[in-house]
PDB file of C-alpha atoms in Angstrom:
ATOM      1  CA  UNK A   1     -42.661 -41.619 130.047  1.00  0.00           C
ATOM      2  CA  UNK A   2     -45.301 -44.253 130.590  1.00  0.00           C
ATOM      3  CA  UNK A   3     -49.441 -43.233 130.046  1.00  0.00           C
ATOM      4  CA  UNK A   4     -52.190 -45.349 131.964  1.00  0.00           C
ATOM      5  CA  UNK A   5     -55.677 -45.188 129.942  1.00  0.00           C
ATOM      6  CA  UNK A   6     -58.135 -43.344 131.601  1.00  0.00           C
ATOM      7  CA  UNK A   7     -61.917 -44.761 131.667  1.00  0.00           C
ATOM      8  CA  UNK A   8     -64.083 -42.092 130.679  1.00  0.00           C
ATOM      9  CA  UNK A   9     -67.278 -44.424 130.972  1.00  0.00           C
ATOM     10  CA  UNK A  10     -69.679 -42.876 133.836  1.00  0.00           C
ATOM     11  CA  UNK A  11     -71.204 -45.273 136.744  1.00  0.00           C
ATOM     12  CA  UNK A  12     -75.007 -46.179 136.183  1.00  0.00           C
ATOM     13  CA  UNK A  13     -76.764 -45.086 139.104  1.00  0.00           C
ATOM     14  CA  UNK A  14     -78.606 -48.074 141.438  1.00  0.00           C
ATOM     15  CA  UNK A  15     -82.428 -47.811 141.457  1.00  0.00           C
ATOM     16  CA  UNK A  16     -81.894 -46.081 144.539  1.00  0.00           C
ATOM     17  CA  UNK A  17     -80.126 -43.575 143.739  1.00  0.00           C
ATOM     18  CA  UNK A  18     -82.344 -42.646 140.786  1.00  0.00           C
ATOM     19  CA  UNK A  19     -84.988 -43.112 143.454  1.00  0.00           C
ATOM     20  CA  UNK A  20     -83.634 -40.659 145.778  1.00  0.00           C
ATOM     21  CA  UNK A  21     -82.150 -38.020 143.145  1.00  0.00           C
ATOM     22  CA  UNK A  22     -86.223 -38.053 142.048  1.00  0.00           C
ATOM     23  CA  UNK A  23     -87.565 -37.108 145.694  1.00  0.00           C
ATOM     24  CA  UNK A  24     -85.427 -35.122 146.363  1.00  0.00           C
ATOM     25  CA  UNK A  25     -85.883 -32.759 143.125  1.00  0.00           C
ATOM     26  CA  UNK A  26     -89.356 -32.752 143.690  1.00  0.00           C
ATOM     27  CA  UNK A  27     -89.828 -32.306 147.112  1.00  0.00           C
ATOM     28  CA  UNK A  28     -86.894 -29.136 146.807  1.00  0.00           C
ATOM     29  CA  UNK A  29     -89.394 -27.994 143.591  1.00  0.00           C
ATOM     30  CA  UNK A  30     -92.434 -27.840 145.773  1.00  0.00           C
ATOM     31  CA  UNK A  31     -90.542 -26.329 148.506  1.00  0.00           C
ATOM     32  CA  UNK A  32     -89.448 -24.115 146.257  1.00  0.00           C
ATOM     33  CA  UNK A  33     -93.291 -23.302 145.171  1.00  0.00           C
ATOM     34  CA  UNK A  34     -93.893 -22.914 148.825  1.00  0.00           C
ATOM     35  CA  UNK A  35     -91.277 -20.609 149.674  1.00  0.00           C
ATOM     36  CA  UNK A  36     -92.254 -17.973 146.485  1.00  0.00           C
ATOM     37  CA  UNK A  37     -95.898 -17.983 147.994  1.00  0.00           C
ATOM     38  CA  UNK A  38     -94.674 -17.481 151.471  1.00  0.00           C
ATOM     39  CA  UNK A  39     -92.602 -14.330 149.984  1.00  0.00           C
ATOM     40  CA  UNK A  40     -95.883 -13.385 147.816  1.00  0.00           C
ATOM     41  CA  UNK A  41     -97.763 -13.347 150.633  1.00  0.00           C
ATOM     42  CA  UNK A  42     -95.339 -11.415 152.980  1.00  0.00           C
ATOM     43  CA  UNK A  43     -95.142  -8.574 150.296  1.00  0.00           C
ATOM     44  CA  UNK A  44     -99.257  -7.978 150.062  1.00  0.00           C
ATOM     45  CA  UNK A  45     -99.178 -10.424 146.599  1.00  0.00           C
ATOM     46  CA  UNK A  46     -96.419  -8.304 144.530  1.00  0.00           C
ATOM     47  CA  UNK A  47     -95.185 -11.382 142.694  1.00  0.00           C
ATOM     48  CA  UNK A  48     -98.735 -12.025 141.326  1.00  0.00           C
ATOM     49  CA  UNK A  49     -97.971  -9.261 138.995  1.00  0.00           C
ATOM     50  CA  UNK A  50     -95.696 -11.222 137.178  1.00  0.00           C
ATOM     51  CA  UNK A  51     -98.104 -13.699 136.154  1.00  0.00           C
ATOM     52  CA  UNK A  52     -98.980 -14.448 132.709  1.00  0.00           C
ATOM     53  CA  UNK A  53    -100.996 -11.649 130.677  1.00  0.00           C
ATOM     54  CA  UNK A  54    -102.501 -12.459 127.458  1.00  0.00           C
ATOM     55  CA  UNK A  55    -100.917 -11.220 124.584  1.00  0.00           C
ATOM     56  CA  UNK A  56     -99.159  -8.087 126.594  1.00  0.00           C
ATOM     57  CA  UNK A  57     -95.751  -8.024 125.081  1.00  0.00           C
ATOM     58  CA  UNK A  58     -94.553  -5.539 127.754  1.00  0.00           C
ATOM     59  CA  UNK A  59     -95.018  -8.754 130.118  1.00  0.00           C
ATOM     60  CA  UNK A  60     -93.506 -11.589 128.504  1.00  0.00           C
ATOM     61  CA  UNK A  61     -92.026 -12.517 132.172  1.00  0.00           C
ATOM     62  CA  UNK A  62     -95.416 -14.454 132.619  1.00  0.00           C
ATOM     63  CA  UNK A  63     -94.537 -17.081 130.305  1.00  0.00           C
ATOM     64  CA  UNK A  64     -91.485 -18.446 132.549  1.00  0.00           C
ATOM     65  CA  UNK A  65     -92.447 -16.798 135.946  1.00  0.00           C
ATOM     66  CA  UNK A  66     -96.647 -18.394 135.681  1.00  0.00           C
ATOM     67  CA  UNK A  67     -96.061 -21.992 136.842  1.00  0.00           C
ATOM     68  CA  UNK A  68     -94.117 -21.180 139.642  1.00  0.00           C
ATOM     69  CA  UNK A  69     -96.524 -18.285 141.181  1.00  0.00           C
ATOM     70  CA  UNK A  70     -99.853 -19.201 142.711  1.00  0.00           C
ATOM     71  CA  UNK A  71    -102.686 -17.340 144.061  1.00  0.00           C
ATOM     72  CA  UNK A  72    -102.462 -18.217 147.606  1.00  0.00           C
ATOM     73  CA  UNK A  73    -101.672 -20.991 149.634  1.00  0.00           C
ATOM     74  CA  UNK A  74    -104.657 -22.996 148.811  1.00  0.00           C
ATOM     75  CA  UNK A  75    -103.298 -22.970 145.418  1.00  0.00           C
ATOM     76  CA  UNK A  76    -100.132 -24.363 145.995  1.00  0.00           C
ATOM     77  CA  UNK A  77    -101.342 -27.013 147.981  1.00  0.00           C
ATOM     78  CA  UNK A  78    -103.831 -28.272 145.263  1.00  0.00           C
ATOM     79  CA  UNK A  79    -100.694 -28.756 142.718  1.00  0.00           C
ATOM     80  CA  UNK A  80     -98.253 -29.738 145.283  1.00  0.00           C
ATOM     81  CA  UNK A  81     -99.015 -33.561 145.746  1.00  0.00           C
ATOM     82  CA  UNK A  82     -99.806 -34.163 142.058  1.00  0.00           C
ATOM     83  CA  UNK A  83     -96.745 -32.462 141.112  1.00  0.00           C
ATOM     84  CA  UNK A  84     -94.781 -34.669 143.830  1.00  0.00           C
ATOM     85  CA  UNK A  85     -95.878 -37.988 142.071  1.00  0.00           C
ATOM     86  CA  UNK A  86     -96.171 -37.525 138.628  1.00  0.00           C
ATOM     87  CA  UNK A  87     -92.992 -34.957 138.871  1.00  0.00           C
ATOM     88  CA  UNK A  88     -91.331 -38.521 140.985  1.00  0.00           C
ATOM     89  CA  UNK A  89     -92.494 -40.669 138.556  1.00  0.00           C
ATOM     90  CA  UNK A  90     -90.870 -38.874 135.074  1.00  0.00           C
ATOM     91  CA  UNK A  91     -87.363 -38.367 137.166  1.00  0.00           C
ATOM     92  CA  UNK A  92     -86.968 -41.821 137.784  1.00  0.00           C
ATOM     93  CA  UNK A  93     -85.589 -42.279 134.284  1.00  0.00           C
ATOM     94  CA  UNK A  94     -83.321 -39.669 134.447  1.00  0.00           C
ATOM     95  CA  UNK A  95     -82.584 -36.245 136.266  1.00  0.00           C
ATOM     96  CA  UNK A  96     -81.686 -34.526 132.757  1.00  0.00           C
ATOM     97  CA  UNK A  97     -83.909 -36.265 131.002  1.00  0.00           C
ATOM     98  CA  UNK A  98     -87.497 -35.261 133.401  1.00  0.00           C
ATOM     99  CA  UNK A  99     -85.906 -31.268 133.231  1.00  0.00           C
ATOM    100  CA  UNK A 100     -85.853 -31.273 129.591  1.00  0.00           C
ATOM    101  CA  UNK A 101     -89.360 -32.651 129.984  1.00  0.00           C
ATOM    102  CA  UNK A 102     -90.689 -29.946 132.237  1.00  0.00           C
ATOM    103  CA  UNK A 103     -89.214 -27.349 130.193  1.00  0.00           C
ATOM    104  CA  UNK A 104     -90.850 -28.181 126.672  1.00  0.00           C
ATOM    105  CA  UNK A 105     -93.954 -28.590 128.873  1.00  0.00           C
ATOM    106  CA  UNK A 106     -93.786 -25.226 130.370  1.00  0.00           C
ATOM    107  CA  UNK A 107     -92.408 -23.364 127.665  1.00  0.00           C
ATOM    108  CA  UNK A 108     -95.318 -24.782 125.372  1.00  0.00           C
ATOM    109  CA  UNK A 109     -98.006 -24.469 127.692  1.00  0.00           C
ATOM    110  CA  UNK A 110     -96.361 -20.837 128.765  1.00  0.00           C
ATOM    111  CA  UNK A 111     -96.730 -19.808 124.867  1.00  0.00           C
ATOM    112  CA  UNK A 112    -100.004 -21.603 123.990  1.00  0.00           C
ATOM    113  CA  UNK A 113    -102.213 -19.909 127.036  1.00  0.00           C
ATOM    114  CA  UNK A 114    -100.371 -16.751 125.922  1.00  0.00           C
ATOM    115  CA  UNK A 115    -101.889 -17.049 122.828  1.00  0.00           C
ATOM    116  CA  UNK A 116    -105.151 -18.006 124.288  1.00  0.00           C
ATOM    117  CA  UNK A 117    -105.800 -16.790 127.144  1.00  0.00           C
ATOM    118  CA  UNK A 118    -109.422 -14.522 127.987  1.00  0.00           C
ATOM    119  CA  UNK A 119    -107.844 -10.793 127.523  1.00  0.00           C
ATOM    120  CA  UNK A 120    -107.693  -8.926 130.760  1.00  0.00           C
ATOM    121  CA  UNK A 121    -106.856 -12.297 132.756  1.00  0.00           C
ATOM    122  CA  UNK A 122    -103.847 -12.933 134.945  1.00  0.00           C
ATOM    123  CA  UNK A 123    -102.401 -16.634 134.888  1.00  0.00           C
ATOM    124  CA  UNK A 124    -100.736 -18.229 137.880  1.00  0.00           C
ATOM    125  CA  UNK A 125    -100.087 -21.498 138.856  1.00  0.00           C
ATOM    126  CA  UNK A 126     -98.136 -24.884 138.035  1.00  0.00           C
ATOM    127  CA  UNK A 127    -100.889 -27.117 136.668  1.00  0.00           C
ATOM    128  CA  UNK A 128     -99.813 -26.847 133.483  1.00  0.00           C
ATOM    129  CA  UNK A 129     -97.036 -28.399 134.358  1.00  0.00           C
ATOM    130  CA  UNK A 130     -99.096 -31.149 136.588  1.00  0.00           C
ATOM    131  CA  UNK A 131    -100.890 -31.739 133.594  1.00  0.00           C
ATOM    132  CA  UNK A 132     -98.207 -32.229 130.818  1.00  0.00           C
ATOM    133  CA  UNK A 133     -96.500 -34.645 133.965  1.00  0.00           C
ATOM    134  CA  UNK A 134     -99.614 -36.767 134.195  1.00  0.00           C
ATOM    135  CA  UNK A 135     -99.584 -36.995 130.127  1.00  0.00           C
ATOM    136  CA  UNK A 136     -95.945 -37.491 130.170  1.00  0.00           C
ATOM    137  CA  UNK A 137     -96.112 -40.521 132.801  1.00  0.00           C
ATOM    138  CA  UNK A 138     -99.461 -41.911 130.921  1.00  0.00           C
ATOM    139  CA  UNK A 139     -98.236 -42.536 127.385  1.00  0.00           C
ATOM    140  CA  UNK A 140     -94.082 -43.178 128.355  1.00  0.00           C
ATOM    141  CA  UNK A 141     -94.388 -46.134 128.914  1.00  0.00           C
ATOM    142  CA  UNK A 142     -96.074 -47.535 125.793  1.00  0.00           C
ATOM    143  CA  UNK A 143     -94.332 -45.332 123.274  1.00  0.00           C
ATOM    144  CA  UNK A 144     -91.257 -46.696 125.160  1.00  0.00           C
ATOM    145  CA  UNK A 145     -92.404 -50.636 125.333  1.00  0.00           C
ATOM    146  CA  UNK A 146     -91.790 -51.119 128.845  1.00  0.00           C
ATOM    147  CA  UNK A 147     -93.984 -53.145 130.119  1.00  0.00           C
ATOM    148  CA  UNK A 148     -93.360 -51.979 134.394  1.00  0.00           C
ATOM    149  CA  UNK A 149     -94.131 -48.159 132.789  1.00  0.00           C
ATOM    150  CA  UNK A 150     -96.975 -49.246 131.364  1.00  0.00           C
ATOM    151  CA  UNK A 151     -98.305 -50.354 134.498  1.00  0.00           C
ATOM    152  CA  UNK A 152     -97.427 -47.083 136.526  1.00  0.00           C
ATOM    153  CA  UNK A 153     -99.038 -45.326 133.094  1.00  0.00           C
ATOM    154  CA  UNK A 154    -102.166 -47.896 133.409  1.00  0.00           C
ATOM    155  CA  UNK A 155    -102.455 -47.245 137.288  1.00  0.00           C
ATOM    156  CA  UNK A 156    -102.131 -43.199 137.391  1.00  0.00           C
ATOM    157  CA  UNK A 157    -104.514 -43.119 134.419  1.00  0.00           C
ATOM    158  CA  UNK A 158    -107.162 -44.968 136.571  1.00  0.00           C
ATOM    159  CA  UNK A 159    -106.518 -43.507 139.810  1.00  0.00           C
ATOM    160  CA  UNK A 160    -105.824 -39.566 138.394  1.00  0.00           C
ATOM    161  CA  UNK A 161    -107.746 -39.706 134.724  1.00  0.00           C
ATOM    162  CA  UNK A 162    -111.338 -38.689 136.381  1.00  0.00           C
ATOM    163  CA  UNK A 163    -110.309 -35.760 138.432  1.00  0.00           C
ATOM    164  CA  UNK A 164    -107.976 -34.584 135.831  1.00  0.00           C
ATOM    165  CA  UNK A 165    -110.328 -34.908 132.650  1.00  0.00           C
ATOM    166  CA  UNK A 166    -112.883 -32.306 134.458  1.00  0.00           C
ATOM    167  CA  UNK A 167    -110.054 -30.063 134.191  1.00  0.00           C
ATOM    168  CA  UNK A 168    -109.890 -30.097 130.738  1.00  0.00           C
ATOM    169  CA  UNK A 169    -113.180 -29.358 130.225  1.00  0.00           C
ATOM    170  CA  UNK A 170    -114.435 -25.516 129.135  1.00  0.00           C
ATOM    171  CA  UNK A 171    -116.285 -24.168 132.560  1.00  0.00           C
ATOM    172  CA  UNK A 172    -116.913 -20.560 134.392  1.00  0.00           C
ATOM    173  CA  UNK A 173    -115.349 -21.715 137.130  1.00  0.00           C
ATOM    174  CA  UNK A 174    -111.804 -19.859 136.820  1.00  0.00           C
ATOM    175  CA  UNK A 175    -110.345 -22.467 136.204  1.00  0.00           C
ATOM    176  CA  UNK A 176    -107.892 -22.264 132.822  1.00  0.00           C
ATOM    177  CA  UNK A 177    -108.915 -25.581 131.072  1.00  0.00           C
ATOM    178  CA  UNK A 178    -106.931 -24.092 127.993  1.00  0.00           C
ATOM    179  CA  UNK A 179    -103.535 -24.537 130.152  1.00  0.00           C
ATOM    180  CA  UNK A 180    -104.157 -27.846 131.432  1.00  0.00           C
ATOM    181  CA  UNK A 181    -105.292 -28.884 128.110  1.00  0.00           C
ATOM    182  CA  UNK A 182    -102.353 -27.672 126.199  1.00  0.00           C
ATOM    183  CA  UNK A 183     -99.732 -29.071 128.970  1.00  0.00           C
ATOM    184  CA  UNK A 184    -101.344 -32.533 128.916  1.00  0.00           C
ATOM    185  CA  UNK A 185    -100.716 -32.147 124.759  1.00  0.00           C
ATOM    186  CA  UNK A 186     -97.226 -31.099 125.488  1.00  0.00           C
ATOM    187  CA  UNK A 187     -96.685 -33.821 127.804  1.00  0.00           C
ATOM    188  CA  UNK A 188     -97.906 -36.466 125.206  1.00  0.00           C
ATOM    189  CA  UNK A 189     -95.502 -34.966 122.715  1.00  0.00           C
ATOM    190  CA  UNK A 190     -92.721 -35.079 124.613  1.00  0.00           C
ATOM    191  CA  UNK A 191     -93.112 -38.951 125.746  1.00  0.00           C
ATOM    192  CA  UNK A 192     -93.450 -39.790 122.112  1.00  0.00           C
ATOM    193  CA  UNK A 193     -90.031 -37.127 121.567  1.00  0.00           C
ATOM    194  CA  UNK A 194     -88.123 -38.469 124.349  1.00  0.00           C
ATOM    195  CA  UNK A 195     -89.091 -41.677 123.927  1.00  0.00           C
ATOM    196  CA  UNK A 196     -86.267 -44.661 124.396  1.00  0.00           C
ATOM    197  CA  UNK A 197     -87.298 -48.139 122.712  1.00  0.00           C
ATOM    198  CA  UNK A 198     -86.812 -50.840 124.795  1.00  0.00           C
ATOM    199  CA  UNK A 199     -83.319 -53.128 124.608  1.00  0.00           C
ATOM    200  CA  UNK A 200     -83.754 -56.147 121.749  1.00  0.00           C
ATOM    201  CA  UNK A 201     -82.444 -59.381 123.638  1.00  0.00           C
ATOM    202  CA  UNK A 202     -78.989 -60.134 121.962  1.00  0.00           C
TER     203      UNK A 202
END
């Protein structure tokens, strides 16, 4: 009986496969977005009741179900492009790698505006998530040493950093600064968690 060896050593994918494993992720997330607001608004809003409720433990639902419901179309379509690029962005480095991302940033940002919340509120909506992206995306690239990240950190900062810093910010507006603040935390802890130092030169 003769044995061959078999090479267990998987294929690294081409920049352009990474490139278009990352849009199309993203752009079947924010169809996805689309679609449950679509449905949401077909049944007279009856998903919005699964949106996150402060401190109810009867609803606990909220936590997972909050970043992927949205009060109306108008919503949606605010998070949608911001979502597309910084969500494009964190998946180019890897597929497995940007969902582990997403979930610490939900889960955290899920639990923290649980805790902290207004009482008698109902949270909806994936800015959170936009939020902990645009952190994520900022600081990767210096934790990591790269000097091209940097750059796309450097330039997203600069184009995105004014918009997104009045978001932060404590208003009566309806907005929940206290869930974009803690996502953008989560994202920052998660580039310095995930972080990958660059390759020394041999």
């Amino acid at each position: 009986m003769s044995t061959n060896t078999v090479s267990t050593t998987v294929p690294e994918w081409s920049q352009r496969e990474r490139a278009l494993a990352a849009a199309k992720l993203m752009l079947g997330w924010v169809a996805l977005l689309w679609a449950i607001e679509a449905v949401d608004y077909a049944t007279g809003h009856a998903l919005d009741q699964y949106g996150l409720r402060p401190r109810d433990t009867d609803h606990l639902i909220g936590i997972a179900a909050c970043p992927f419901l949205h009060f109306g179309f108008g919503h949606v379509a605010s998070n949608s492009i911001p979502l597309l690029v910084f969500g494009f962005i964190a998946a180019l480095s890897g597929i497995r790698r940007f969902l582990a991302v997403s979930v610490l940033i939900m889960l955290a940002d899920g639990v923290g505006s649980w805790l902290v919340a207004p009482p008698n509120t109902l949270g909806a909506g994936a800015s959170g998530l936009v939020y902990g992206l645009f952190g994520y995306v900022v600081v990767r690239g210096f934790v990591e040493r790269k000097p091209l990240n940097a750059v796309v950190g450097v330039v997203i900062a600069a184009w995105w950093g004014g918009s997104m810093f009045f978001g932060i910010l404590p208003t009566d507006s309806g907005i929940a600064w206290y869930a974009h603040l803690i996502g953008l935390a989560a994202g920052v802890a998660a580039a310095l968690w995930y972080r990958r130092p660059a390759p020394r030169p041999s």
